[in-house]
Coordinates of C-alpha atoms and ligand atoms in Angstrom, one line a residue:
M212 CA 102.3 100.5 63.9
L213 CA 100.7 97.3 65.6
S214 CA 100.8 96.2 69.1
T215 CA 102.5 92.7 69.8
V216 CA 98.8 92.7 71.5
E217 CA 97.3 93.5 68.4
L218 CA 99.9 91.6 66.5
K219 CA 99.2 88.0 68.1
D220 CA 95.5 88.1 68.1
Q221 CA 95.7 88.4 64.6
V222 CA 97.9 86.1 63.4
Q223 CA 95.7 83.5 66.0
A224 CA 93.1 84.9 64.1
T225 CA 94.8 83.0 61.0
G226 CA 94.9 79.7 63.1
A227 CA 98.3 79.8 64.7
D228 CA 98.2 77.6 68.4
L229 CA 101.0 79.3 69.9
V230 CA 102.5 83.3 68.6
G231 CA 105.8 84.7 70.8
V232 CA 108.0 87.9 69.8
A233 CA 111.8 87.8 70.1
G234 CA 113.5 90.6 69.8
V235 CA 116.8 90.9 67.6
D236 CA 119.1 92.2 70.4
S237 CA 118.2 89.6 72.4
P238 CA 122.0 87.9 73.6
L239 CA 120.4 85.0 73.9
L240 CA 119.8 85.0 70.3
R241 CA 123.5 85.9 69.5
E242 CA 125.2 83.4 72.0
H243 CA 123.2 80.8 69.6
G244 CA 124.7 82.3 66.6
E245 CA 121.5 83.7 65.0
E246 CA 121.3 86.4 62.3
P247 CA 118.5 87.6 61.5
E248 CA 119.6 90.8 59.4
K249 CA 120.9 88.9 57.2
L250 CA 117.8 87.7 56.1
L251 CA 116.1 91.1 56.1
P252 CA 118.8 94.1 56.9
G253 CA 117.2 96.1 59.4
A254 CA 115.6 93.6 61.1
R255 CA 113.8 94.3 64.8
S256 CA 111.6 91.3 65.9
L257 CA 111.4 87.8 65.2
V258 CA 107.7 86.7 65.6
S259 CA 107.0 82.6 66.4
I260 CA 104.5 80.9 65.3
G261 CA 103.3 77.4 66.8
V262 CA 100.6 75.2 65.1
A263 CA 100.0 71.8 66.7
L264 CA 100.4 68.5 65.4
N265 CA 97.6 65.9 65.9
K266 CA 99.6 63.6 68.1
T267 CA 96.5 61.4 68.1
A268 CA 98.8 60.4 64.3
V269 CA 101.9 60.7 65.7
C270 CA 101.6 58.6 68.2
S271 CA 99.9 56.1 65.7
G272 CA 103.1 53.9 64.6
N273 CA 101.7 54.5 61.4
L274 CA 104.4 57.1 59.3
L275 CA 101.7 57.3 56.4
L276 CA 99.7 59.1 59.1
A277 CA 102.6 61.1 61.3
R278 CA 103.7 62.2 57.5
H279 CA 100.4 63.3 56.3
D280 CA 99.6 65.4 59.6
T281 CA 102.9 66.9 59.7
M282 CA 102.5 68.2 56.2
C283 CA 99.0 69.1 56.5
V284 CA 100.5 71.2 60.0
Y285 CA 102.8 73.0 57.3
E286 CA 100.5 73.7 55.0
R287 CA 99.1 76.0 57.4
L288 CA 102.2 77.2 59.0
N289 CA 102.8 78.6 55.0
H290 CA 99.2 80.0 55.0
I291 CA 100.1 81.6 58.4
S292 CA 103.0 82.9 57.4
L293 CA 101.9 84.5 54.6
E294 CA 99.1 86.1 55.9
T295 CA 101.8 88.1 58.6
V296 CA 103.9 89.2 56.2
R297 CA 100.6 90.5 54.0
L298 CA 99.6 91.7 57.7
L299 CA 103.0 93.4 58.6
A300 CA 102.9 95.1 55.1
R301 CA 99.6 96.9 55.6
H302 CA 101.3 98.6 58.4
G303 CA 103.7 99.6 56.8
A304 CA 106.4 97.1 57.7
R305 CA 108.6 94.5 56.1
A306 CA 109.0 91.5 56.2
V307 CA 109.9 87.7 55.6
S308 CA 109.4 84.0 56.1
V309 CA 111.8 81.8 57.0
P310 CA 110.8 78.6 55.3
P311 CA 109.6 75.7 58.7
Y312 CA 111.4 73.2 56.5
L313 CA 112.4 72.9 52.8
P314 CA 114.3 74.9 51.5
V315 CA 117.1 74.6 53.1
D316 CA 120.7 75.6 51.6
M317 CA 122.1 72.8 50.7
G318 CA 126.0 73.9 50.3
G319 CA 128.8 74.4 52.0
E320 CA 129.9 73.1 55.1
T321 CA 126.3 72.6 56.0
K322 CA 124.4 70.2 54.1
G323 CA 120.8 70.3 54.4
M324 CA 121.5 70.2 58.1
K325 CA 121.1 74.0 59.1
G326 CA 117.9 76.1 58.3
E327 CA 118.6 80.2 57.6
I328 CA 117.2 80.8 61.2
N329 CA 116.9 77.9 64.0
H330 CA 112.8 78.0 64.5
K331 CA 112.9 76.2 68.1
T332 CA 116.2 78.6 68.7
V333 CA 113.8 82.0 68.0
A334 CA 110.5 79.5 69.8
A335 CA 112.5 79.1 73.1
I336 CA 113.6 82.8 73.5
A337 CA 109.9 84.1 72.4
G338 CA 108.5 82.2 75.7
L339 CA 106.5 79.1 73.7
G340 CA 108.5 76.3 75.3
G341 CA 112.1 75.3 76.5
I342 CA 114.4 72.8 74.7
G343 CA 113.7 69.1 75.8
S344 CA 116.4 65.8 76.3
N345 CA 115.0 65.2 72.4
L346 CA 116.3 69.1 71.5
L347 CA 113.4 69.9 70.5
L348 CA 110.9 72.6 71.4
I349 CA 108.4 71.2 74.6
T350 CA 105.5 73.8 75.4
P351 CA 103.6 73.1 78.5
G352 CA 100.7 73.4 76.7
F353 CA 101.4 70.7 73.4
G354 CA 104.5 69.0 74.5
P355 CA 106.6 69.0 71.3
F356 CA 103.8 68.2 69.2
V357 CA 103.9 71.2 67.4
R358 CA 105.8 72.5 64.0
L359 CA 107.0 75.6 64.2
G360 CA 107.6 79.0 62.0
T361 CA 109.2 82.4 62.1
I362 CA 108.6 85.6 60.5
V363 CA 111.4 88.3 59.7
T364 CA 110.6 92.3 60.0
D365 CA 111.3 95.4 60.8
A366 CA 108.6 96.7 63.2
V367 CA 109.4 97.0 66.4
L368 CA 107.3 95.0 68.6
S369 CA 107.6 94.5 72.3
A370 CA 109.4 90.6 72.9
D371 CA 108.4 88.1 75.1
E372 CA 110.3 86.7 78.1
P373 CA 111.8 83.3 77.9
L374 CA 109.7 80.6 80.5
A375 CA 110.6 80.8 83.7
E376 CA 110.9 77.0 84.0
N377 CA 111.8 74.1 81.3
P378 CA 108.4 71.7 80.6
C379 CA 110.8 69.0 79.8
D380 CA 111.0 67.1 83.1
L381 CA 114.4 65.2 81.8
C382 CA 112.7 61.6 82.3
G383 CA 114.1 60.1 79.4
L384 CA 111.9 58.1 77.7
C385 CA 113.0 60.0 74.3
Q386 CA 116.3 58.5 74.2
S387 CA 115.3 55.1 75.1
A388 CA 112.9 55.6 72.2
C389 CA 115.2 56.5 69.2
P390 CA 115.5 53.2 67.2
V391 CA 119.2 54.4 66.3
K392 CA 120.6 55.8 69.9
A393 CA 121.2 59.3 67.9
I394 CA 120.4 61.2 71.4
K395 CA 123.6 60.8 73.4
E396 CA 123.8 60.5 77.3
D397 CA 125.8 64.4 77.3
G398 CA 122.2 65.4 75.7
A399 CA 123.8 65.9 72.5
L400 CA 122.0 64.5 68.9
D401 CA 123.9 62.6 66.7
Y402 CA 122.6 64.5 63.7
S403 CA 124.7 61.6 61.3
A404 CA 123.0 58.7 62.7
C405 CA 119.1 60.4 62.6
A406 CA 119.2 61.9 59.8
S407 CA 120.5 59.0 57.7
Y408 CA 117.6 57.4 59.8
I409 CA 114.8 59.6 59.1
L410 CA 116.2 60.6 55.6
R411 CA 116.5 57.6 53.9
N412 CA 113.1 57.9 51.5
G413 CA 114.4 61.3 51.4
L414 CA 117.8 62.4 49.6
P415 CA 120.2 59.7 51.3
G416 CA 117.7 57.5 49.8
V417 CA 118.5 58.6 46.6
I418 CA 121.5 58.7 47.0
A419 CA 121.9 55.0 47.9
I420 CA 120.2 54.1 44.8
A421 CA 122.2 56.1 42.7
R422 CA 125.1 54.7 43.9
K423 CA 123.6 51.3 43.3
V424 CA 122.2 51.6 39.7
I425 CA 126.1 53.2 38.9
G426 CA 127.8 50.3 37.3
A427 CA 125.0 48.2 37.6
D428 CA 124.0 45.1 34.6
E429 CA 120.2 45.4 33.2
K430 CA 119.1 42.8 35.5
A431 CA 120.8 44.5 38.8
I432 CA 118.8 47.4 38.1
K433 CA 115.6 46.2 37.0
G434 CA 115.4 44.8 41.0
I435 CA 116.7 47.3 42.1
I436 CA 114.3 49.9 40.2
Y437 CA 110.4 47.8 40.1
S438 CA 111.2 47.6 43.9
P439 CA 108.8 48.7 46.4
D440 CA 111.7 50.5 48.5
F441 CA 112.6 53.0 45.2
W442 CA 108.8 53.6 45.0
E443 CA 109.0 54.4 48.6
I444 CA 111.4 56.8 47.2
W445 CA 109.8 58.7 44.8
Q446 CA 106.5 58.6 46.4
S447 CA 108.6 60.8 49.1
T448 CA 109.9 63.6 46.8
V449 CA 106.6 64.0 44.9
S450 CA 105.0 64.6 47.8
G451 CA 107.7 66.2 50.1
S452 CA 107.0 64.1 52.9
F453 CA 110.0 62.1 53.3
Y454 CA 110.3 61.8 58.1
G455 CA 111.0 58.1 58.6
C456 CA 110.5 58.5 62.2
F457 CA 108.6 60.6 64.8
E458 CA 109.5 57.8 67.8
C459 CA 111.3 61.2 70.1
M460 CA 108.4 62.8 69.6
A461 CA 105.7 60.8 70.5
A462 CA 107.1 59.3 73.3
C463 CA 107.4 62.7 75.3
P464 CA 104.8 62.4 78.0
I465 CA 104.7 66.0 78.3
G466 CA 101.3 67.2 77.1
S467 CA 100.1 63.5 77.4
D468 CA 97.2 63.7 80.1
R469 CA 95.6 64.9 76.6
P470 CA 95.4 62.4 74.4
N471 CA 94.2 64.8 71.5
P472 CA 95.3 68.3 71.9
M473 CA 93.8 69.5 69.0
G474 CA 90.4 69.1 70.1
D475 CA 91.0 70.6 74.2
N476 CA 93.5 73.3 73.8
L477 CA 92.1 75.5 70.8
G478 CA 90.4 77.9 71.1
Ligands
LIG725 C1 118.0 69.9 59.6 C2 117.7 69.4 60.7 C3 116.9 68.4 60.9 C4 118.3 67.3 60.7 C5 119.0 67.9 62.1 C6 118.1 68.3 63.4 C7 118.7 69.2 64.0 N1 118.6 69.3 65.9 O1 119.0 70.2 63.6 C8 117.4 65.8 60.7 C9 117.0 65.4 59.5 C10 118.2 65.3 61.5 C11 116.5 66.7 61.4 C12 115.7 65.5 61.9 C13 114.5 66.1 63.0 N2 113.4 67.0 62.9 CO1 114.2 68.7 62.4 N3 114.8 70.2 61.2 C14 115.6 70.9 61.0 C15 116.0 72.3 60.2 C16 115.3 72.2 58.6 C17 117.2 72.9 60.7 C18 116.9 72.8 62.4 C19 118.7 73.2 62.0 O2 119.4 74.8 61.8 N4 119.6 72.8 63.2 C20 120.6 72.6 63.4 C21 121.8 72.8 64.9 C22 122.9 73.4 64.7 O3 120.7 73.2 65.8 P1 119.9 72.3 67.1 O4 120.3 71.0 66.8 O5 118.7 72.6 67.2 O6 120.4 73.1 68.2 C23 120.0 74.4 68.4 C24 119.4 74.4 69.4 O7 118.6 73.3 70.4 C25 119.6 76.0 70.5 N5 120.0 75.5 71.6 C26 120.2 74.6 72.4 N6 119.4 74.9 73.5 C27 119.3 75.7 74.2 C28 118.4 77.0 75.3 C29 118.0 77.8 74.7 C30 117.3 78.7 76.2 C31 118.1 78.5 73.3 C32 117.8 79.5 73.2 C33 118.6 77.6 72.4 C34 119.1 76.5 72.2 O8 121.5 75.4 70.4 C35 122.2 74.7 69.7 C36 123.0 75.7 68.7 O9 122.2 76.5 67.2 C37 114.5 72.9 61.0 C38 113.7 73.6 61.1 C39 114.8 75.0 61.2 N7 115.1 75.9 59.9 O10 114.8 75.4 62.5 C40 113.8 71.3 61.3 C41 112.7 71.0 62.7 C42 114.0 71.5 64.0 N8 112.9 70.3 63.1 C43 112.2 69.2 63.5 C44 111.2 68.6 63.5 C45 110.0 68.0 64.3 C46 112.5 66.8 63.2 C47 112.1 65.4 63.8 C48 110.6 65.3 65.3 C49 111.9 64.9 62.4 C50 110.3 64.8 62.2 N9 109.5 63.8 62.1 O11 109.5 65.6 62.1 C51 113.4 64.9 64.2 C52 113.9 65.3 65.5 C53 115.4 65.3 65.6 C54 116.0 65.4 66.4 N10 115.2 64.8 67.8 O12 116.1 67.0 66.7 C55 110.6 70.9 64.1 C56 111.2 70.4 65.3 C57 110.1 71.0 65.5 C58 110.2 71.4 67.7 N11 108.7 70.6 68.4 O13 110.8 71.4 68.1 C59 111.4 71.9 63.1 C60 111.9 73.1 64.0 C61 111.1 71.6 61.7 C62 109.1 72.6 61.9 N12 109.5 74.0 61.1 O14 109.2 72.8 62.7 N13 115.6 67.7 61.5

């Protein structure tokens, strides 16, 4: 079997910017309610993978550029995840890749608000960063400007340690930047306020349109379906890129000394 060092080298060679390993027996994992063996019976390790966003695009104030960059990074993350699963398989290990964003379970209590694995929790345990005031993973090199993935495997790999210090300095800029004041004084996130704003062109938007159309007369229906708002929902649905806000990420000063972390952090 591969060593952790060999695995990291090979995963980085496929385009990952950050790679870390957490053990399934980590008490922190249990404390945060993660159950990787439900995804892979016999699971022993979790490989956390980070791919940097283009900070220039995220901070551009142009949602189309930020959304496009996000989708490009998700594509890279999906590719790296598949390659990592195949690499582990070649060394005799079973592995599954947890979706970086969709699909998520839309049923039951969670209604799409909980992943099969929380990538931030795994990344924090694997030493990629700390959880910041904006509730995002803040990495020392890229700040929050990373997208995360996790591979669950039955390979026994030596685990990394969480960072000794959280890179978040509690400056509060993310709280002030949130347009719907979803980051509360006590540090909690108002999920409903955040989701209804950020996903206004996603499922909440589709539901709002369906509600308006039900029982409406023909003239009203025409007004609804021939409007840019409806077309934007169509575009978001077909492209899979529906995030309507990046403010709590863009406001973070960590890593801001490098206007474009893609340029000078990568080897
Ligand atoms: C559902 C979801 C949402 C929902 C709910 C938000 C949320 N906070 O969970 C909505 C739609 C609102 C949302 C919004 C956003 N999201 Co989102 N989302 C997810 C998704 C699919 C699941 C998250 C989940 O399971 N949440 C469940 C709740 C209970 O967990 P939680 O709030 O994270 O809290 C836990 C941890 O913080 C942990 N924790 C807290 N402190 C500590 C300390 C330590 C030491 C440890 C170990 C753990 C720990 O314990 C908490 C309880 O379990 C993940 C992908 C994934 N599978 O992880 C992406 C994900 C979290 N989203 C992401 C992003 C970037 C965003 C947005 C910026 C949108 C955008 N423009 O891209 C906003 C930011 C909102 C915010 N400030 O949190 C990224 C985060 C990357 C990063 N750097 O952290 C993820 C990981 C996607 C990815 N693959 O990269 N999201």
